[in-house]
PDB file of C-alpha atoms and ligand atoms in Angstrom:
ATOM      1  CA  UNK A   1      79.611 116.625 125.129  1.00 61.00           C
ATOM      2  CA  UNK A   2      80.756 113.067 125.502  1.00 78.00           C
ATOM      3  CA  UNK A   3      84.060 111.330 124.979  1.00 94.00           C
ATOM      4  CA  UNK A   4      83.206 107.781 123.958  1.00 98.00           C
ATOM      5  CA  UNK A   5      85.938 105.171 123.798  1.00 98.00           C
ATOM      6  CA  UNK A   6      84.645 101.829 122.577  1.00 98.00           C
ATOM      7  CA  UNK A   7      86.648  99.173 124.393  1.00 99.00           C
ATOM      8  CA  UNK A   8      86.811  95.518 123.354  1.00 99.00           C
ATOM      9  CA  UNK A   9      87.883  93.033 125.994  1.00 99.00           C
ATOM     10  CA  UNK A  10      89.533  90.078 124.237  1.00 99.00           C
ATOM     11  CA  UNK A  11      89.520  87.199 126.675  1.00 99.00           C
ATOM     12  CA  UNK A  12      91.733  84.228 125.748  1.00 98.00           C
ATOM     13  CA  UNK A  13      91.088  80.590 126.412  1.00 99.00           C
ATOM     14  CA  UNK A  14      94.010  78.356 127.365  1.00 98.00           C
ATOM     15  CA  UNK A  15      97.257  78.425 125.369  1.00 98.00           C
ATOM     16  CA  UNK A  16      99.008  75.065 125.118  1.00 98.00           C
ATOM     17  CA  UNK A  17     102.728  74.912 125.874  1.00 97.00           C
ATOM     18  CA  UNK A  18     103.208  73.543 122.383  1.00 97.00           C
ATOM     19  CA  UNK A  19     101.334  76.394 120.678  1.00 98.00           C
ATOM     20  CA  UNK A  20     103.580  78.607 118.517  1.00 97.00           C
ATOM     21  CA  UNK A  21     103.635  82.420 118.709  1.00 98.00           C
ATOM     22  CA  UNK A  22     102.230  82.447 115.164  1.00 97.00           C
ATOM     23  CA  UNK A  23      99.226  80.336 116.239  1.00 98.00           C
ATOM     24  CA  UNK A  24      98.578  82.582 119.240  1.00 98.00           C
ATOM     25  CA  UNK A  25      98.943  85.748 117.170  1.00 98.00           C
ATOM     26  CA  UNK A  26      96.396  84.313 114.696  1.00 98.00           C
ATOM     27  CA  UNK A  27      93.922  83.948 117.605  1.00 99.00           C
ATOM     28  CA  UNK A  28      94.647  87.506 118.774  1.00 99.00           C
ATOM     29  CA  UNK A  29      94.182  88.800 115.230  1.00 99.00           C
ATOM     30  CA  UNK A  30      90.787  87.123 114.915  1.00 99.00           C
ATOM     31  CA  UNK A  31      89.674  88.889 118.096  1.00 99.00           C
ATOM     32  CA  UNK A  32      91.066  92.201 116.836  1.00 99.00           C
ATOM     33  CA  UNK A  33      89.193  91.859 113.544  1.00 98.00           C
ATOM     34  CA  UNK A  34      85.963  91.193 115.444  1.00 98.00           C
ATOM     35  CA  UNK A  35      86.654  94.206 117.636  1.00 99.00           C
ATOM     36  CA  UNK A  36      87.213  96.428 114.600  1.00 98.00           C
ATOM     37  CA  UNK A  37      83.959  95.167 113.035  1.00 98.00           C
ATOM     38  CA  UNK A  38      82.186  96.117 116.250  1.00 98.00           C
ATOM     39  CA  UNK A  39      83.573  99.635 116.146  1.00 98.00           C
ATOM     40  CA  UNK A  40      86.157  99.345 118.925  1.00 98.00           C
ATOM     41  CA  UNK A  41      88.776 102.032 119.390  1.00 98.00           C
ATOM     42  CA  UNK A  42      90.873  99.780 121.607  1.00 98.00           C
ATOM     43  CA  UNK A  43      91.138  96.025 122.131  1.00 99.00           C
ATOM     44  CA  UNK A  44      92.500  94.792 125.471  1.00 99.00           C
ATOM     45  CA  UNK A  45      94.422  91.501 125.565  1.00 99.00           C
ATOM     46  CA  UNK A  46      95.460  89.650 128.675  1.00 99.00           C
ATOM     47  CA  UNK A  47      98.624  89.218 130.783  1.00 99.00           C
ATOM     48  CA  UNK A  48     101.445  87.261 129.093  1.00 98.00           C
ATOM     49  CA  UNK A  49      99.097  86.848 126.127  1.00 99.00           C
ATOM     50  CA  UNK A  50     101.585  85.232 123.769  1.00 98.00           C
ATOM     51  CA  UNK A  51     102.320  81.996 125.648  1.00 98.00           C
ATOM     52  CA  UNK A  52     101.014  79.609 128.252  1.00 98.00           C
ATOM     53  CA  UNK A  53     101.464  81.089 131.741  1.00 99.00           C
ATOM     54  CA  UNK A  54     104.878  79.498 132.375  1.00 98.00           C
ATOM     55  CA  UNK A  55     105.335  80.639 136.052  1.00 98.00           C
ATOM     56  CA  UNK A  56     103.008  77.744 136.816  1.00 98.00           C
ATOM     57  CA  UNK A  57     105.857  75.297 136.357  1.00 98.00           C
ATOM     58  CA  UNK A  58     109.587  75.054 137.128  1.00 98.00           C
ATOM     59  CA  UNK A  59     111.911  75.657 134.187  1.00 98.00           C
ATOM     60  CA  UNK A  60     115.588  75.187 134.999  1.00 98.00           C
ATOM     61  CA  UNK A  61     116.964  75.357 131.478  1.00 98.00           C
ATOM     62  CA  UNK A  62     117.821  79.010 130.701  1.00 98.00           C
ATOM     63  CA  UNK A  63     117.289  78.660 126.976  1.00 98.00           C
ATOM     64  CA  UNK A  64     113.887  77.086 127.503  1.00 98.00           C
ATOM     65  CA  UNK A  65     112.924  79.865 129.941  1.00 98.00           C
ATOM     66  CA  UNK A  66     114.092  82.532 127.483  1.00 98.00           C
ATOM     67  CA  UNK A  67     111.846  81.034 124.821  1.00 98.00           C
ATOM     68  CA  UNK A  68     108.795  82.397 126.696  1.00 98.00           C
ATOM     69  CA  UNK A  69     110.154  85.967 126.589  1.00 98.00           C
ATOM     70  CA  UNK A  70     110.163  88.678 123.911  1.00 98.00           C
ATOM     71  CA  UNK A  71     113.550  90.330 123.249  1.00 98.00           C
ATOM     72  CA  UNK A  72     112.025  93.217 121.284  1.00 98.00           C
ATOM     73  CA  UNK A  73     108.594  94.695 120.794  1.00 98.00           C
ATOM     74  CA  UNK A  74     107.455  94.551 118.092  1.00 98.00           C
ATOM     75  CA  UNK A  75     109.258  91.493 116.717  1.00 98.00           C
ATOM     76  CA  UNK A  76     108.572  89.454 113.580  1.00 98.00           C
ATOM     77  CA  UNK A  77     106.105  87.098 115.311  1.00 98.00           C
ATOM     78  CA  UNK A  78     103.870  89.895 116.640  1.00 98.00           C
ATOM     79  CA  UNK A  79     104.372  92.376 113.785  1.00 98.00           C
ATOM     80  CA  UNK A  80     101.069  91.230 112.164  1.00 98.00           C
ATOM     81  CA  UNK A  81      99.223  92.613 115.213  1.00 98.00           C
ATOM     82  CA  UNK A  82     100.844  96.028 114.818  1.00 98.00           C
ATOM     83  CA  UNK A  83     100.196  96.001 111.051  1.00 98.00           C
ATOM     84  CA  UNK A  84      96.547  95.015 111.532  1.00 98.00           C
ATOM     85  CA  UNK A  85      96.069  97.705 114.183  1.00 98.00           C
ATOM     86  CA  UNK A  86      97.342 100.396 111.796  1.00 98.00           C
ATOM     87  CA  UNK A  87      95.297  98.990 108.886  1.00 98.00           C
ATOM     88  CA  UNK A  88      92.081  98.726 110.920  1.00 98.00           C
ATOM     89  CA  UNK A  89      92.651 101.935 112.884  1.00 98.00           C
ATOM     90  CA  UNK A  90      92.331 100.245 116.271  1.00 98.00           C
ATOM     91  CA  UNK A  91      94.600 100.429 119.310  1.00 98.00           C
ATOM     92  CA  UNK A  92      95.523  97.526 121.567  1.00 99.00           C
ATOM     93  CA  UNK A  93      96.884  96.575 124.969  1.00 99.00           C
ATOM     94  CA  UNK A  94      99.132  93.508 125.101  1.00 99.00           C
ATOM     95  CA  UNK A  95     100.751  91.717 128.026  1.00 99.00           C
ATOM     96  CA  UNK A  96     103.953  89.760 127.432  1.00 99.00           C
ATOM     97  CA  UNK A  97     107.087  88.488 129.158  1.00 99.00           C
ATOM     98  CA  UNK A  98     109.931  90.894 128.431  1.00 99.00           C
ATOM     99  CA  UNK A  99     113.655  90.205 128.248  1.00 98.00           C
ATOM    100  CA  UNK A 100     115.526  93.476 128.609  1.00 98.00           C
ATOM    101  CA  UNK A 101     119.232  94.153 128.021  1.00 98.00           C
ATOM    102  CA  UNK A 102     119.136  97.961 128.159  1.00 97.00           C
ATOM    103  CA  UNK A 103     121.139  98.165 131.395  1.00 97.00           C
ATOM    104  CA  UNK A 104     123.858  95.786 130.210  1.00 97.00           C
ATOM    105  CA  UNK A 105     122.493  92.787 132.121  1.00 97.00           C
ATOM    106  CA  UNK A 106     119.648  90.418 131.394  1.00 98.00           C
ATOM    107  CA  UNK A 107     116.443  91.461 133.157  1.00 98.00           C
ATOM    108  CA  UNK A 108     113.019  89.820 132.987  1.00 98.00           C
ATOM    109  CA  UNK A 109     109.743  91.653 133.465  1.00 99.00           C
ATOM    110  CA  UNK A 110     106.042  90.892 133.273  1.00 99.00           C
ATOM    111  CA  UNK A 111     105.203  93.732 130.914  1.00 99.00           C
ATOM    112  CA  UNK A 112     102.345  95.332 129.023  1.00 99.00           C
ATOM    113  CA  UNK A 113     102.197  97.919 126.261  1.00 99.00           C
ATOM    114  CA  UNK A 114      99.583 100.303 124.963  1.00 99.00           C
ATOM    115  CA  UNK A 115      99.553 100.676 121.189  1.00 99.00           C
ATOM    116  CA  UNK A 116      97.799 103.489 119.323  1.00 98.00           C
ATOM    117  CA  UNK A 117      95.552 103.355 116.270  1.00 98.00           C
ATOM    118  CA  UNK A 118      98.582 104.060 114.081  1.00 98.00           C
ATOM    119  CA  UNK A 119     100.295 100.895 115.312  1.00 98.00           C
ATOM    120  CA  UNK A 120     102.854 102.863 117.351  1.00 98.00           C
ATOM    121  CA  UNK A 121     103.690 102.083 120.989  1.00 99.00           C
ATOM    122  CA  UNK A 122     102.286 104.768 123.318  1.00 98.00           C
ATOM    123  CA  UNK A 123     103.563 103.406 126.620  1.00 98.00           C
ATOM    124  CA  UNK A 124     105.003 100.470 128.526  1.00 98.00           C
ATOM    125  CA  UNK A 125     104.339  99.223 132.052  1.00 99.00           C
ATOM    126  CA  UNK A 126     106.191  96.553 134.079  1.00 99.00           C
ATOM    127  CA  UNK A 127     104.303  94.626 136.764  1.00 99.00           C
ATOM    128  CA  UNK A 128     105.128  95.798 140.288  1.00 98.00           C
ATOM    129  CA  UNK A 129     103.232  93.338 142.515  1.00 98.00           C
ATOM    130  CA  UNK A 130     104.671  89.899 141.782  1.00 98.00           C
ATOM    131  CA  UNK A 131     102.816  87.095 143.592  1.00 98.00           C
ATOM    132  CA  UNK A 132     104.205  83.697 144.483  1.00 98.00           C
ATOM    133  CA  UNK A 133     107.718  82.684 145.510  1.00 98.00           C
ATOM    134  CA  UNK A 134     111.275  82.024 144.301  1.00 98.00           C
ATOM    135  CA  UNK A 135     111.785  78.427 145.386  1.00 98.00           C
ATOM    136  CA  UNK A 136     109.506  75.761 143.895  1.00 98.00           C
ATOM    137  CA  UNK A 137     107.112  74.014 146.238  1.00 98.00           C
ATOM    138  CA  UNK A 138     107.201  70.276 145.579  1.00 96.00           C
ATOM    139  CA  UNK A 139     103.871  68.553 146.108  1.00 96.00           C
ATOM    140  CA  UNK A 140     101.729  71.527 145.070  1.00 97.00           C
ATOM    141  CA  UNK A 141      99.491  70.931 142.043  1.00 97.00           C
ATOM    142  CA  UNK A 142     101.158  73.822 140.192  1.00 98.00           C
ATOM    143  CA  UNK A 143     103.733  76.490 140.952  1.00 98.00           C
ATOM    144  CA  UNK A 144     103.546  80.267 141.182  1.00 98.00           C
ATOM    145  CA  UNK A 145     107.135  81.250 140.337  1.00 98.00           C
ATOM    146  CA  UNK A 146     106.689  84.874 139.314  1.00 98.00           C
ATOM    147  CA  UNK A 147     109.152  86.018 141.986  1.00 98.00           C
ATOM    148  CA  UNK A 148     111.713  83.625 140.472  1.00 98.00           C
ATOM    149  CA  UNK A 149     111.218  84.581 136.841  1.00 98.00           C
ATOM    150  CA  UNK A 150     110.529  88.332 136.983  1.00 99.00           C
ATOM    151  CA  UNK A 151     112.027  91.425 138.564  1.00 98.00           C
ATOM    152  CA  UNK A 152     109.776  94.028 140.184  1.00 98.00           C
ATOM    153  CA  UNK A 153     108.765  96.615 137.580  1.00 98.00           C
ATOM    154  CA  UNK A 154     110.796  99.820 137.525  1.00 98.00           C
ATOM    155  CA  UNK A 155     108.502 102.136 135.562  1.00 98.00           C
ATOM    156  CA  UNK A 156     105.974 103.118 138.240  1.00 98.00           C
ATOM    157  CA  UNK A 157     102.288 103.519 137.355  1.00 98.00           C
ATOM    158  CA  UNK A 158     102.257 106.205 134.655  1.00 98.00           C
ATOM    159  CA  UNK A 159      99.161 107.536 132.929  1.00 98.00           C
ATOM    160  CA  UNK A 160      99.196 108.429 129.239  1.00 98.00           C
ATOM    161  CA  UNK A 161      97.089 110.872 127.221  1.00 98.00           C
ATOM    162  CA  UNK A 162      95.581 108.448 124.734  1.00 98.00           C
ATOM    163  CA  UNK A 163      92.268 107.598 123.052  1.00 98.00           C
ATOM    164  CA  UNK A 164      90.930 111.031 123.976  1.00 97.00           C
ATOM    165  CA  UNK A 165      91.473 110.479 127.696  1.00 98.00           C
ATOM    166  CA  UNK A 166      93.975 109.358 130.334  1.00 98.00           C
ATOM    167  CA  UNK A 167      94.890 105.704 130.224  1.00 98.00           C
ATOM    168  CA  UNK A 168      96.931 103.589 132.658  1.00 98.00           C
ATOM    169  CA  UNK A 169      97.985  99.951 132.849  1.00 99.00           C
ATOM    170  CA  UNK A 170      98.451  97.365 135.559  1.00 98.00           C
ATOM    171  CA  UNK A 171      99.091  93.615 135.404  1.00 99.00           C
ATOM    172  CA  UNK A 172      97.067  90.947 137.207  1.00 98.00           C
ATOM    173  CA  UNK A 173      98.034  90.936 140.895  1.00 98.00           C
ATOM    174  CA  UNK A 174      98.428  94.745 140.797  1.00 98.00           C
ATOM    175  CA  UNK A 175      94.616  94.943 140.600  1.00 99.00           C
ATOM    176  CA  UNK A 176      94.343  93.685 144.195  1.00 98.00           C
ATOM    177  CA  UNK A 177      96.326  96.677 145.556  1.00 98.00           C
ATOM    178  CA  UNK A 178      94.502  99.979 146.118  1.00 98.00           C
ATOM    179  CA  UNK A 179      97.765 101.892 145.784  1.00 97.00           C
ATOM    180  CA  UNK A 180      98.034 100.943 142.124  1.00 98.00           C
ATOM    181  CA  UNK A 181      94.682 102.548 141.293  1.00 98.00           C
ATOM    182  CA  UNK A 182      95.286 105.515 143.574  1.00 98.00           C
ATOM    183  CA  UNK A 183      98.682 106.411 142.104  1.00 98.00           C
ATOM    184  CA  UNK A 184      96.973 106.533 138.716  1.00 98.00           C
ATOM    185  CA  UNK A 185      93.865 108.184 140.193  1.00 98.00           C
ATOM    186  CA  UNK A 186      96.082 111.004 141.440  1.00 98.00           C
ATOM    187  CA  UNK A 187      97.173 111.472 137.816  1.00 98.00           C
ATOM    188  CA  UNK A 188      93.543 111.704 136.686  1.00 98.00           C
ATOM    189  CA  UNK A 189      93.280 108.266 135.102  1.00 98.00           C
ATOM    190  CA  UNK A 190      90.016 107.593 133.227  1.00 98.00           C
ATOM    191  CA  UNK A 191      90.611 104.097 131.884  1.00 99.00           C
ATOM    192  CA  UNK A 192      92.735 101.369 133.497  1.00 99.00           C
ATOM    193  CA  UNK A 193      93.464  98.342 131.316  1.00 99.00           C
ATOM    194  CA  UNK A 194      94.847  95.080 132.648  1.00 99.00           C
ATOM    195  CA  UNK A 195      95.155  91.359 132.009  1.00 99.00           C
ATOM    196  CA  UNK A 196      95.185  88.463 134.458  1.00 99.00           C
ATOM    197  CA  UNK A 197      96.032  84.770 134.827  1.00 99.00           C
ATOM    198  CA  UNK A 198      94.251  83.793 138.026  1.00 98.00           C
ATOM    199  CA  UNK A 199      94.016  80.136 139.056  1.00 98.00           C
ATOM    200  CA  UNK A 200      90.742  78.988 140.605  1.00 98.00           C
ATOM    201  CA  UNK A 201      92.718  77.127 143.264  1.00 98.00           C
ATOM    202  CA  UNK A 202      95.127  78.967 145.546  1.00 96.00           C
ATOM    203  CA  UNK A 203      97.283  76.270 147.184  1.00 95.00           C
ATOM    204  CA  UNK A 204      98.422  78.751 149.858  1.00 93.00           C
ATOM    205  CA  UNK A 205      94.840  79.685 150.779  1.00 94.00           C
ATOM    206  CA  UNK A 206      92.415  77.009 149.547  1.00 97.00           C
ATOM    207  CA  UNK A 207      89.628  78.336 151.775  1.00 97.00           C
ATOM    208  CA  UNK A 208      89.243  81.245 149.309  1.00 96.00           C
ATOM    209  CA  UNK A 209      88.898  79.071 146.181  1.00 98.00           C
ATOM    210  CA  UNK A 210      85.141  79.699 146.043  1.00 98.00           C
ATOM    211  CA  UNK A 211      85.751  83.437 146.213  1.00 98.00           C
ATOM    212  CA  UNK A 212      88.067  83.879 143.204  1.00 98.00           C
ATOM    213  CA  UNK A 213      85.486  85.452 140.895  1.00 98.00           C
ATOM    214  CA  UNK A 214      84.066  87.554 143.716  1.00 98.00           C
ATOM    215  CA  UNK A 215      87.487  88.940 144.678  1.00 98.00           C
ATOM    216  CA  UNK A 216      88.299  89.604 141.031  1.00 98.00           C
ATOM    217  CA  UNK A 217      85.247  91.820 140.660  1.00 98.00           C
ATOM    218  CA  UNK A 218      85.471  93.291 144.137  1.00 98.00           C
ATOM    219  CA  UNK A 219      88.930  94.789 143.623  1.00 99.00           C
ATOM    220  CA  UNK A 220      88.244  96.177 140.162  1.00 99.00           C
ATOM    221  CA  UNK A 221      84.860  97.624 141.134  1.00 99.00           C
ATOM    222  CA  UNK A 222      86.338  99.265 144.233  1.00 99.00           C
ATOM    223  CA  UNK A 223      89.336 100.599 142.275  1.00 99.00           C
ATOM    224  CA  UNK A 224      87.065 102.018 139.574  1.00 99.00           C
ATOM    225  CA  UNK A 225      84.612 103.709 141.943  1.00 98.00           C
ATOM    226  CA  UNK A 226      87.164 105.084 144.414  1.00 98.00           C
ATOM    227  CA  UNK A 227      89.153 106.700 141.620  1.00 98.00           C
ATOM    228  CA  UNK A 228      86.367 107.651 139.218  1.00 98.00           C
ATOM    229  CA  UNK A 229      87.723 105.567 136.362  1.00 99.00           C
ATOM    230  CA  UNK A 230      86.724 102.825 133.954  1.00 99.00           C
ATOM    231  CA  UNK A 231      88.552  99.519 134.449  1.00 99.00           C
ATOM    232  CA  UNK A 232      88.834  96.857 131.746  1.00 99.00           C
ATOM    233  CA  UNK A 233      90.125  93.531 133.107  1.00 99.00           C
ATOM    234  CA  UNK A 234      90.844  90.630 130.763  1.00 99.00           C
ATOM    235  CA  UNK A 235      91.487  87.006 131.665  1.00 99.00           C
ATOM    236  CA  UNK A 236      93.330  84.055 130.267  1.00 98.00           C
ATOM    237  CA  UNK A 237      90.653  81.583 131.242  1.00 99.00           C
ATOM    238  CA  UNK A 238      89.958  77.857 131.292  1.00 98.00           C
ATOM    239  CA  UNK A 239      92.155  74.834 131.949  1.00 98.00           C
ATOM    240  CA  UNK A 240      95.663  75.588 130.711  1.00 98.00           C
ATOM    241  CA  UNK A 241      98.255  72.825 131.055  1.00 98.00           C
ATOM    242  CA  UNK A 242      96.263  71.412 133.968  1.00 98.00           C
ATOM    243  CA  UNK A 243      95.706  74.752 135.742  1.00 98.00           C
ATOM    244  CA  UNK A 244      92.090  75.918 135.922  1.00 98.00           C
ATOM    245  CA  UNK A 245      91.861  79.712 135.602  1.00 98.00           C
ATOM    246  CA  UNK A 246      88.963  82.077 136.204  1.00 98.00           C
ATOM    247  CA  UNK A 247      87.335  84.054 133.377  1.00 98.00           C
ATOM    248  CA  UNK A 248      84.729  86.776 133.885  1.00 98.00           C
ATOM    249  CA  UNK A 249      86.687  89.403 131.958  1.00 99.00           C
ATOM    250  CA  UNK A 250      84.770  92.618 132.352  1.00 99.00           C
ATOM    251  CA  UNK A 251      84.516  96.356 132.001  1.00 99.00           C
ATOM    252  CA  UNK A 252      83.585  98.396 135.082  1.00 99.00           C
ATOM    253  CA  UNK A 253      82.192 101.941 134.993  1.00 98.00           C
ATOM    254  CA  UNK A 254      83.341 104.742 137.351  1.00 98.00           C
ATOM    255  CA  UNK A 255      80.140 104.115 139.288  1.00 98.00           C
ATOM    256  CA  UNK A 256      81.592 100.691 140.150  1.00 98.00           C
ATOM    257  CA  UNK A 257      78.896  99.024 138.048  1.00 98.00           C
ATOM    258  CA  UNK A 258      79.613  96.109 135.745  1.00 98.00           C
ATOM    259  CA  UNK A 259      79.076  97.120 132.104  1.00 99.00           C
ATOM    260  CA  UNK A 260      79.918  93.878 130.252  1.00 99.00           C
ATOM    261  CA  UNK A 261      81.320  90.504 131.247  1.00 98.00           C
ATOM    262  CA  UNK A 262      82.530  87.416 129.356  1.00 99.00           C
ATOM    263  CA  UNK A 263      80.438  84.318 129.913  1.00 98.00           C
ATOM    264  CA  UNK A 264      82.713  81.581 128.511  1.00 98.00           C
ATOM    265  CA  UNK A 265      86.176  80.360 129.463  1.00 98.00           C
ATOM    266  CA  UNK A 266      87.490  80.616 125.901  1.00 98.00           C
ATOM    267  CA  UNK A 267      88.447  83.214 123.317  1.00 99.00           C
ATOM    268  CA  UNK A 268      85.648  85.756 123.599  1.00 99.00           C
ATOM    269  CA  UNK A 269      85.152  89.413 122.797  1.00 99.00           C
ATOM    270  CA  UNK A 270      82.804  91.753 124.641  1.00 99.00           C
ATOM    271  CA  UNK A 271      82.410  95.433 123.900  1.00 99.00           C
ATOM    272  CA  UNK A 272      81.659  98.420 126.130  1.00 99.00           C
ATOM    273  CA  UNK A 273      81.047 102.014 125.093  1.00 98.00           C
ATOM    274  CA  UNK A 274      82.886 104.013 127.747  1.00 98.00           C
ATOM    275  CA  UNK A 275      81.990 107.695 128.019  1.00 98.00           C
ATOM    276  CA  UNK A 276      85.078 109.099 129.704  1.00 98.00           C
ATOM    277  CA  UNK A 277      83.118 112.186 130.723  1.00 97.00           C
ATOM    278  CA  UNK A 278      81.345 110.005 133.286  1.00 98.00           C
ATOM    279  CA  UNK A 279      84.639 110.001 135.202  1.00 98.00           C
ATOM    280  CA  UNK A 280      84.452 113.762 135.614  1.00 97.00           C
ATOM    281  CA  UNK A 281      81.324 113.704 137.774  1.00 96.00           C
ATOM    282  CA  UNK A 282      83.087 111.420 140.299  1.00 98.00           C
ATOM    283  CA  UNK A 283      86.395 113.266 140.116  1.00 98.00           C
ATOM    284  CA  UNK A 284      84.749 116.635 140.711  1.00 98.00           C
ATOM    285  CA  UNK A 285      82.321 115.619 143.451  1.00 98.00           C
ATOM    286  CA  UNK A 286      82.602 112.731 145.906  1.00 98.00           C
ATOM    287  CA  UNK A 287      86.183 111.875 144.868  1.00 98.00           C
ATOM    288  CA  UNK A 288      87.469 115.390 144.330  1.00 98.00           C
ATOM    289  CA  UNK A 289      90.886 114.612 145.822  1.00 98.00           C
ATOM    290  CA  UNK A 290      91.943 118.250 146.060  1.00 97.00           C
ATOM    291  CA  UNK A 291      88.893 119.183 148.120  1.00 98.00           C
ATOM    292  CA  UNK A 292      88.233 116.112 150.243  1.00 98.00           C
ATOM    293  CA  UNK A 293      91.301 113.860 150.423  1.00 96.00           C
ATOM    294  CA  UNK A 294      93.321 114.483 153.596  1.00 93.00           C
ATOM    295  CA  UNK A 295      96.597 112.508 153.509  1.00 89.00           C
ATOM    296  CA  UNK A 296      98.177 114.856 156.071  1.00 86.00           C
ATOM    297  CA  UNK A 297      95.718 113.485 158.634  1.00 89.00           C
ATOM    298  CA  UNK A 298      96.216 109.791 157.895  1.00 89.00           C
ATOM    299  CA  UNK A 299      98.861 109.365 160.560  1.00 83.00           C
ATOM    300  CA  UNK A 300     101.424 108.008 158.107  1.00 80.00           C
ATOM    301  CA  UNK A 301     104.797 108.406 159.804  1.00 77.00           C
ATOM    302  CA  UNK A 302     107.462 109.337 157.279  1.00 75.00           C
ATOM    303  CA  UNK A 303     110.135 110.351 159.776  1.00 81.00           C
ATOM    304  CA  UNK A 304     110.750 109.855 163.502  1.00 81.00           C
ATOM    305  CA  UNK A 305     112.594 112.772 165.085  1.00 84.00           C
ATOM    306  CA  UNK A 306     113.476 113.614 168.672  1.00 86.00           C
ATOM    307  CA  UNK A 307     110.799 116.294 168.498  1.00 84.00           C
ATOM    308  CA  UNK A 308     108.104 113.823 167.428  1.00 82.00           C
ATOM    309  CA  UNK A 309     106.814 112.024 164.395  1.00 77.00           C
ATOM    310  CA  UNK A 310     106.614 113.741 161.018  1.00 76.00           C
ATOM    311  CA  UNK A 311     103.444 112.732 159.206  1.00 70.00           C
ATOM    312  CA  UNK A 312     103.397 112.184 155.449  1.00 67.00           C
ATOM    313  CA  UNK A 313     101.418 114.317 153.069  1.00 56.00           C
TER     314      UNK A 313
HETATM  315  N1  LIG B   1      99.294  86.369 137.479  1.00 58.70           N
HETATM  316  C1  LIG B   1      98.929  86.726 138.725  1.00 58.70           C
HETATM  317  O1  LIG B   1      99.385  87.755 139.227  1.00 58.70           O
HETATM  318  N2  LIG B   1      98.109  85.918 139.405  1.00 58.70           N
HETATM  319  C2  LIG B   1      97.749  86.111 140.764  1.00 58.70           C
HETATM  320  C3  LIG B   1      97.479  84.821 141.435  1.00 58.70           C
HETATM  321  C4  LIG B   1      97.526  84.993 142.897  1.00 58.70           C
HETATM  322  S1  LIG B   1      96.833  83.682 143.739  1.00 58.70           S
HETATM  323  C5  LIG B   1      95.330  84.373 144.301  1.00 58.70           C
HETATM  324  C6  LIG B   1      96.525  87.020 140.941  1.00 58.70           C
HETATM  325  O2  LIG B   1      96.582  87.914 141.784  1.00 58.70           O
HETATM  326  O3  LIG B   1      95.502  86.807 140.302  1.00 58.70           O
END
């Protein structure tokens, strides 16, 4: 028996600062319609897919900053996506900047949601690993102000029963951290979906500029293989407001092999048929955590007592 989930990766080209939500949603809808025509069960959009990636510049006016955030999901501007999903019978993953008032104070998160084929929200994730810094760095060609604009996500790395399997989300920089995959791997994840805005140039580490695409694939291939899961990673690519971003959106199999990859730096859809049962062979053999993983021997000190160190399990 096989459990096939047909996944469309919907890479986006640059979004201009001046582009309206309606214009962006029209681009996302075109990709969704293509995905439905190609038989996709799920279309994966990128990180902060509704606007230009605003952490790349300093915004001091609160109202202007708020204009990049969504106060509710869905909302009138994105409702057409939810309606189309239900009409076409296709799920989607969407990254967006979230303004949250549920605790009585304004909080900002770099968020993503998973939406089912009925147009209903299945789950929400808030980015944990925020790169960059709080204070702007004058003289740099662009900023990386995620630590200024977002709080660290407070929802952990859950895994949802969805699309006939177990699906988890991460956002951009999370994909560089093995813990993110492993926490989901321990919950039996079979498909990780994520979006990214990754500049070609890293002002803090320019010596790695030639390695951006390599590192992008390296981390997702390792995460997929070591946890026996598919990974679908989707870029916002091309030169956006002067910032050149990598593309190479792709789907990785649990073997660590590349299944499909985008070849442009613009709006582009690629499709991969993911047989979730392939995960099982990895999860029950080489990466059978129950049988072979030995955290009690890793030497992780969780407590220092007079009698000696207590190692974590
Ligand atoms: N959006 C995001 O998290 N971007 C970061 C840039 C870090 S600089 C290498 C990323 O990890 O891709």
